[in-house]
């Protein structure tokens, strides 16, 4: 039996392979379905008759066939990547759980978090899944709730009564999000045999109670938690991590495989925003992805805007750029100046993960435009403190 093929590519780096090392159909599949994550150069005189694969700004795992996998590895240390997850997805309460601190790969981290989610869902199931009263309408053989008198008078021959009532049910979004997340994890093909039984057990515990509906990661944010469902906040934080980073399938049928893919630019943006939320001085507060309408048809979203708490006026506009150019591009500078003009803000900053060879610190009209570094090369907490010091300088 031919062993599974496993290719590893480091973020923003290229690897070449002999023409017989990758089947044409597999390479075409990668090119057609994952062009945003990997550049595929087909064998040609330009590539010396070899395959050339170049990883872009994504990390994760792509299973092209049951026997052919591509791992996209981060250029930052795994410990740093996990630290970014902690802030971006509010996973800090899980940081020191057994197994998580010793993960040696992104796949191990995925498996450990999946196991934690399944176990916590089972724990909640033993207590009883959260239920709520939902309004229902139905034709019943008995009176329940409020009878629709209008229909009863109009159709006196109807044996059943149309009733408006409330049903105490577990088939609500809080639980449906859990079921959908487990469903996607089980389809990913990433989980190991030691984790799968626990995942299946958790999924079956919900399967008879809830309707399987599709959810997005945004559905895990801004939910209402209280005394009866407070523990769902951590469950939904875990769900958000999986929903945000599970890509769409590239095949149909019984052998559908879902990739686990992390957009590093999005992760960096979310990490910086969440770190600042926790560490800003009290005279400032943050808005993330704020929508700005220019006209009925033209609008855009700013990455991060810092406001003065007392006046609610914008003090800084921050635009994260997960790339390492020698200097900011003219397009990026023009973009943040447009943000500044629209918000009447005099300080805009382009935020990069590494120091630039030619940093920017100029004034355009009455707008100061700078480039600053929020490093992800080492201690994230210290990097954040250094960033704040430079921001206020």
Coordinates of C-alpha atoms in Angstrom, one line a residue:
X1 CA 0.0 0.0 0.0
X2 CA 1.3 3.5 -0.9
X3 CA 1.7 5.6 2.3
X4 CA -0.3 8.8 2.5
X5 CA 1.5 11.8 0.9
X6 CA 1.9 14.8 3.2
X7 CA 3.3 18.0 1.9
X8 CA 4.4 20.8 4.2
X9 CA 4.6 24.4 3.1
X10 CA 5.8 27.3 5.3
X11 CA 3.8 30.6 5.0
X12 CA 5.1 32.8 2.2
X13 CA 7.7 30.2 1.0
X14 CA 7.9 28.0 -2.1
X15 CA 8.8 24.3 -2.6
X16 CA 9.4 22.4 -5.8
X17 CA 8.5 18.8 -6.5
X18 CA 9.4 16.3 -9.2
X19 CA 6.6 15.9 -11.8
X20 CA 5.9 12.3 -10.6
X21 CA 5.6 13.3 -7.0
X22 CA 2.2 14.9 -7.4
X23 CA -0.6 13.6 -9.6
X24 CA -1.9 16.1 -12.2
X25 CA -5.5 15.7 -11.0
X26 CA -4.5 16.5 -7.4
X27 CA -2.5 19.5 -8.4
X28 CA -5.4 20.8 -10.5
X29 CA -7.7 20.3 -7.5
X30 CA -5.4 22.4 -5.3
X31 CA -5.1 25.1 -8.0
X32 CA -8.8 25.3 -8.7
X33 CA -10.1 25.2 -5.1
X34 CA -7.3 26.7 -3.0
X35 CA -5.8 29.4 -5.1
X36 CA -6.2 31.9 -2.3
X37 CA -4.1 29.7 0.0
X38 CA -1.5 28.2 -2.4
X39 CA -0.1 29.3 -5.7
X40 CA 0.4 26.3 -8.0
X41 CA 2.9 26.6 -10.9
X42 CA 2.5 23.7 -13.3
X43 CA 5.7 22.0 -14.7
X44 CA 7.1 24.2 -17.4
X45 CA 10.5 25.5 -18.6
X46 CA 10.0 28.3 -16.1
X47 CA 9.9 25.8 -13.2
X48 CA 12.5 23.4 -14.6
X49 CA 9.9 20.9 -15.4
X50 CA 8.8 20.6 -11.8
X51 CA 5.8 21.5 -9.7
X52 CA 6.2 24.7 -7.7
X53 CA 3.9 25.3 -4.7
X54 CA 3.9 28.7 -2.9
X55 CA 2.1 29.1 0.4
X56 CA 0.3 32.4 0.9
X57 CA -0.9 34.1 4.1
X58 CA -2.8 31.1 5.4
X59 CA -2.0 28.2 7.7
X60 CA -3.9 25.0 8.3
X61 CA -4.6 21.7 6.7
X62 CA -6.0 20.7 3.3
X63 CA -7.0 17.1 2.6
X64 CA -7.2 16.8 -1.2
X65 CA -7.8 13.1 -1.2
X66 CA -7.9 10.5 1.7
X67 CA -4.2 9.9 1.0
X68 CA -2.9 13.4 0.0
X69 CA -2.6 16.2 2.5
X70 CA -1.1 19.7 2.5
X71 CA -0.1 21.3 5.7
X72 CA 0.4 25.1 5.6
X73 CA 2.7 26.0 8.5
X74 CA 3.0 29.4 10.1
X75 CA 6.2 31.4 10.0
X76 CA 5.7 32.4 13.6
X77 CA 6.4 29.9 16.4
X78 CA 3.4 27.6 17.2
X79 CA 3.4 29.0 20.8
X80 CA 2.9 32.5 19.5
X81 CA 0.2 31.3 17.1
X82 CA -1.7 29.7 20.0
X83 CA -1.2 32.9 22.0
X84 CA -2.9 34.8 19.2
X85 CA -5.8 32.4 19.3
X86 CA -6.1 32.9 23.0
X87 CA -6.8 36.6 22.5
X88 CA -8.6 36.5 19.2
X89 CA -11.2 33.8 20.2
X90 CA -11.2 34.4 24.0
X91 CA -9.7 31.0 24.7
X92 CA -7.5 32.1 27.6
X93 CA -9.6 30.1 30.1
X94 CA -8.6 26.9 28.2
X95 CA -4.9 27.8 27.9
X96 CA -3.5 25.6 30.7
X97 CA -5.7 22.6 30.2
X98 CA -3.8 19.3 30.1
X99 CA -2.7 18.6 26.5
X100 CA -3.1 22.1 25.1
X101 CA 0.1 23.5 26.5
X102 CA 2.1 20.6 25.0
X103 CA 0.7 20.7 21.5
X104 CA 3.4 20.1 18.9
X105 CA 1.4 20.9 15.8
X106 CA -1.6 22.8 14.6
X107 CA -3.4 19.5 14.1
X108 CA -2.8 18.5 17.7
X109 CA -4.2 21.9 18.8
X110 CA -7.3 21.3 16.7
X111 CA -7.8 17.8 18.2
X112 CA -7.3 19.0 21.7
X113 CA -9.8 21.9 21.4
X114 CA -12.3 19.5 19.7
X115 CA -11.9 17.1 22.6
X116 CA -12.5 20.0 25.1
X117 CA -15.6 21.1 23.3
X118 CA -17.0 17.6 23.1
X119 CA -16.3 16.9 26.8
X120 CA -17.9 20.2 27.9
X121 CA -21.0 19.6 25.8
X122 CA -21.4 16.2 27.4
X123 CA -21.0 17.7 30.8
X124 CA -23.7 20.2 30.0
X125 CA -25.9 17.4 28.7
X126 CA -25.6 15.6 32.0
X127 CA -26.9 18.7 33.7
X128 CA -29.5 19.2 31.1
X129 CA -29.2 21.3 27.9
X130 CA -30.4 24.9 28.2
X131 CA -34.1 25.2 27.2
X132 CA -36.2 28.3 26.5
X133 CA -39.9 29.0 25.7
X134 CA -40.5 29.5 22.0
X135 CA -43.8 30.7 20.5
X136 CA -45.7 28.0 18.6
X137 CA -48.9 27.9 16.6
X138 CA -50.6 24.6 15.7
X139 CA -53.9 22.9 15.2
X140 CA -54.5 20.7 18.3
X141 CA -57.1 18.3 19.6
X142 CA -57.0 20.0 23.0
X143 CA -56.7 23.6 24.2
X144 CA -53.2 24.8 24.9
X145 CA -52.3 28.4 25.4
X146 CA -54.5 30.8 23.6
X147 CA -57.2 29.6 21.1
X148 CA -57.5 31.5 17.9
X149 CA -61.1 32.5 18.3
X150 CA -61.4 34.2 14.9
X151 CA -60.6 30.9 13.1
X152 CA -62.8 28.9 15.4
X153 CA -65.8 31.2 14.6
X154 CA -65.0 31.3 10.8
X155 CA -64.5 27.5 10.6
X156 CA -66.8 25.9 13.3
X157 CA -66.6 22.5 11.5
X158 CA -62.9 22.2 12.2
X159 CA -62.4 19.5 14.9
X160 CA -59.0 20.7 15.9
X161 CA -58.4 24.1 17.5
X162 CA -55.8 26.6 16.3
X163 CA -53.8 27.4 19.4
X164 CA -51.0 29.9 20.1
X165 CA -48.8 28.6 22.8
X166 CA -45.2 28.5 24.1
X167 CA -43.1 25.3 24.1
X168 CA -40.2 24.7 26.5
X169 CA -37.6 23.3 24.1
X170 CA -33.9 22.6 23.7
X171 CA -34.2 23.2 20.0
X172 CA -32.8 26.7 20.2
X173 CA -29.8 28.5 18.7
X174 CA -27.7 28.1 21.8
X175 CA -27.7 24.3 21.2
X176 CA -28.0 24.3 17.4
X177 CA -24.7 26.1 17.2
X178 CA -23.1 23.3 19.2
X179 CA -24.5 20.6 17.0
X180 CA -23.5 22.4 13.8
X181 CA -19.9 22.9 15.0
X182 CA -19.6 19.2 16.0
X183 CA -21.0 18.2 12.6
X184 CA -18.3 20.2 10.8
X185 CA -15.5 18.9 13.0
X186 CA -16.6 15.3 12.4
X187 CA -16.6 16.0 8.6
X188 CA -13.2 17.6 8.6
X189 CA -11.2 14.3 8.6
X190 CA -8.7 16.0 10.9
X191 CA -9.6 14.3 14.2
X192 CA -7.7 11.3 15.4
X193 CA -9.2 8.0 16.5
X194 CA -8.8 8.8 20.2
X195 CA -10.9 12.0 19.8
X196 CA -13.6 10.7 17.5
X197 CA -15.6 8.6 20.0
X198 CA -16.0 11.6 22.3
X199 CA -17.1 13.8 19.4
X200 CA -19.6 11.3 18.1
X201 CA -21.0 10.9 21.6
X202 CA -21.5 14.6 22.1
X203 CA -23.1 15.0 18.6
X204 CA -25.5 12.1 19.3
X205 CA -26.5 13.7 22.6
X206 CA -27.7 16.7 20.7
X207 CA -28.9 15.0 17.6
X208 CA -32.3 14.0 19.0
X209 CA -32.9 17.3 20.6
X210 CA -32.1 20.0 18.0
X211 CA -32.5 20.7 14.4
X212 CA -29.3 20.8 12.4
X213 CA -28.9 24.3 11.0
X214 CA -26.0 26.1 9.4
X215 CA -24.3 28.8 11.4
X216 CA -21.5 31.3 10.9
X217 CA -18.8 32.3 13.4
X218 CA -20.5 35.7 13.7
X219 CA -23.6 33.9 15.2
X220 CA -21.4 33.1 18.3
X221 CA -20.8 36.8 19.1
X222 CA -23.0 39.2 21.0
X223 CA -25.4 36.5 22.4
X224 CA -27.3 37.0 25.7
X225 CA -26.0 35.0 28.6
X226 CA -27.4 34.9 32.1
X227 CA -27.6 32.7 35.2
X228 CA -29.1 29.7 33.4
X229 CA -26.8 29.6 30.3
X230 CA -23.6 31.3 31.4
X231 CA -21.4 28.3 30.7
X232 CA -22.5 28.5 27.0
X233 CA -20.3 31.6 26.6
X234 CA -17.2 29.5 26.7
X235 CA -18.8 26.8 24.5
X236 CA -19.6 29.4 21.9
X237 CA -16.1 30.8 22.0
X238 CA -14.8 27.4 21.1
X239 CA -17.4 27.1 18.4
X240 CA -16.5 30.4 16.9
X241 CA -12.9 29.2 16.5
X242 CA -13.9 26.2 14.5
X243 CA -16.6 27.9 12.5
X244 CA -14.2 30.8 11.6
X245 CA -11.5 28.5 10.3
X246 CA -13.4 25.6 8.7
X247 CA -13.5 26.1 4.9
X248 CA -16.2 25.0 2.5
X249 CA -16.0 21.5 1.0
X250 CA -14.5 21.0 -2.4
X251 CA -16.2 17.7 -3.2
X252 CA -19.8 16.4 -3.1
X253 CA -21.0 13.1 -2.0
X254 CA -20.0 10.7 0.8
X255 CA -16.3 11.6 0.8
X256 CA -16.6 15.3 1.3
X257 CA -13.6 16.8 3.2
X258 CA -13.5 20.1 4.9
X259 CA -10.2 22.0 5.2
X260 CA -9.0 23.7 8.4
X261 CA -7.7 27.0 7.1
X262 CA -6.7 30.1 9.1
X263 CA -6.5 33.5 7.3
X264 CA -3.5 34.9 9.1
X265 CA -4.3 38.5 8.1
X266 CA -7.8 38.1 9.7
X267 CA -6.3 36.4 12.8
X268 CA -3.7 39.2 13.2
X269 CA -6.4 41.9 12.9
X270 CA -8.6 40.1 15.4
X271 CA -5.7 39.5 17.8
X272 CA -4.6 43.1 17.8
X273 CA -8.2 44.3 18.4
X274 CA -8.8 41.9 21.3
X275 CA -5.4 42.6 22.9
X276 CA -6.1 46.3 22.8
X277 CA -9.6 45.8 24.3
X278 CA -8.0 44.3 27.4
X279 CA -5.1 46.6 27.7
X280 CA -6.1 50.1 26.6
X281 CA -5.8 52.9 29.2
X282 CA -9.2 53.9 30.7
X283 CA -9.4 57.2 28.7
X284 CA -9.8 55.2 25.4
X285 CA -12.2 52.6 24.1
X286 CA -12.2 50.6 20.9
X287 CA -14.6 49.9 18.0
X288 CA -13.8 47.0 15.7
X289 CA -14.8 46.8 12.1
X290 CA -16.9 50.0 12.3
X291 CA -19.0 50.6 9.2
X292 CA -18.6 54.0 7.5
X293 CA -21.2 55.0 4.9
X294 CA -19.9 57.4 2.2
X295 CA -23.2 57.3 0.2
X296 CA -26.1 55.0 -0.3
X297 CA -23.9 52.7 -2.5
X298 CA -20.4 53.2 -1.1
X299 CA -19.3 52.2 2.4
X300 CA -16.3 50.6 4.0
X301 CA -15.2 49.2 7.4
X302 CA -12.3 50.4 9.4
X303 CA -10.2 47.8 11.2
X304 CA -9.9 49.5 14.6
X305 CA -10.9 53.0 15.8
X306 CA -9.8 54.2 19.3
X307 CA -12.1 56.8 20.8
X308 CA -11.7 59.2 23.7
X309 CA -14.0 58.0 26.5
X310 CA -14.9 61.5 27.7
X311 CA -15.7 63.1 24.3
X312 CA -16.4 60.0 22.1
X313 CA -14.2 61.5 19.4
X314 CA -11.9 59.3 17.4
X315 CA -8.3 59.6 18.4
X316 CA -6.6 56.9 16.4
X317 CA -7.5 54.8 13.4
X318 CA -5.5 51.6 13.1
X319 CA -5.3 49.4 10.0
X320 CA -3.5 46.1 10.4
X321 CA -1.4 44.8 7.6
X322 CA -0.2 41.2 7.9
X323 CA 2.7 41.5 5.4
X324 CA 6.3 42.5 5.5
X325 CA 7.1 45.1 2.8
X326 CA 10.1 47.3 3.0
X327 CA 7.8 50.3 3.3
X328 CA 4.0 51.0 3.3
X329 CA 2.4 51.0 -0.1
X330 CA 0.9 54.1 -1.6
X331 CA -2.5 52.4 -1.8
X332 CA -2.4 51.5 1.9
X333 CA -1.5 55.1 2.8
X334 CA -4.3 56.5 0.6
X335 CA -6.8 54.1 2.2
X336 CA -6.1 55.1 5.8
X337 CA -6.1 58.8 4.9
X338 CA -9.6 58.3 3.4
X339 CA -10.6 56.7 6.7
X340 CA -9.2 59.6 8.6
X341 CA -11.0 62.2 6.5
X342 CA -14.3 60.4 6.8
X343 CA -14.0 60.2 10.6
X344 CA -12.3 63.6 11.1
X345 CA -9.4 61.9 12.9
X346 CA -5.9 63.3 12.8
X347 CA -3.9 60.2 13.7
X348 CA -3.8 57.1 11.5
X349 CA -1.5 54.1 11.9
X350 CA -0.6 51.2 9.7
X351 CA 0.2 48.2 12.0
X352 CA 2.6 45.5 10.8
X353 CA 3.8 42.3 12.4
X354 CA 7.5 43.0 11.9
X355 CA 9.5 46.2 11.6
X356 CA 9.8 47.8 8.2
X357 CA 13.1 48.8 6.6
X358 CA 11.6 52.2 5.8
X359 CA 9.0 53.1 8.3
X360 CA 6.6 56.0 7.8
X361 CA 6.0 59.0 9.9
X362 CA 4.6 61.9 7.8
X363 CA 1.9 64.6 8.0
X364 CA -0.6 64.9 5.1
X365 CA -2.5 68.1 5.6
X366 CA -3.5 67.9 9.3
X367 CA -3.4 64.1 9.3
X368 CA -0.4 62.3 10.8
X369 CA 0.3 59.0 9.1
X370 CA 2.6 56.4 10.7
X371 CA 3.6 52.8 10.5
X372 CA 4.1 50.9 13.7
X373 CA 4.9 47.3 14.7
X374 CA 2.9 45.0 16.9
X375 CA 5.3 42.1 16.7
X376 CA 4.4 38.5 16.8
X377 CA 7.9 37.2 16.9
X378 CA 8.1 36.7 20.6
X379 CA 6.4 37.7 23.9
X380 CA 3.0 39.0 22.7
X381 CA 2.3 40.8 26.0
X382 CA 5.5 42.7 25.8
X383 CA 5.0 43.4 22.1
X384 CA 1.7 45.0 22.9
X385 CA 3.1 47.2 25.6
X386 CA 5.8 48.4 23.2
X387 CA 3.2 49.1 20.6
X388 CA 1.1 51.2 23.0
X389 CA 4.2 53.2 24.1
X390 CA 5.1 54.0 20.4
X391 CA 1.4 54.8 19.6
X392 CA 1.2 57.4 22.3
X393 CA 4.6 58.9 21.5

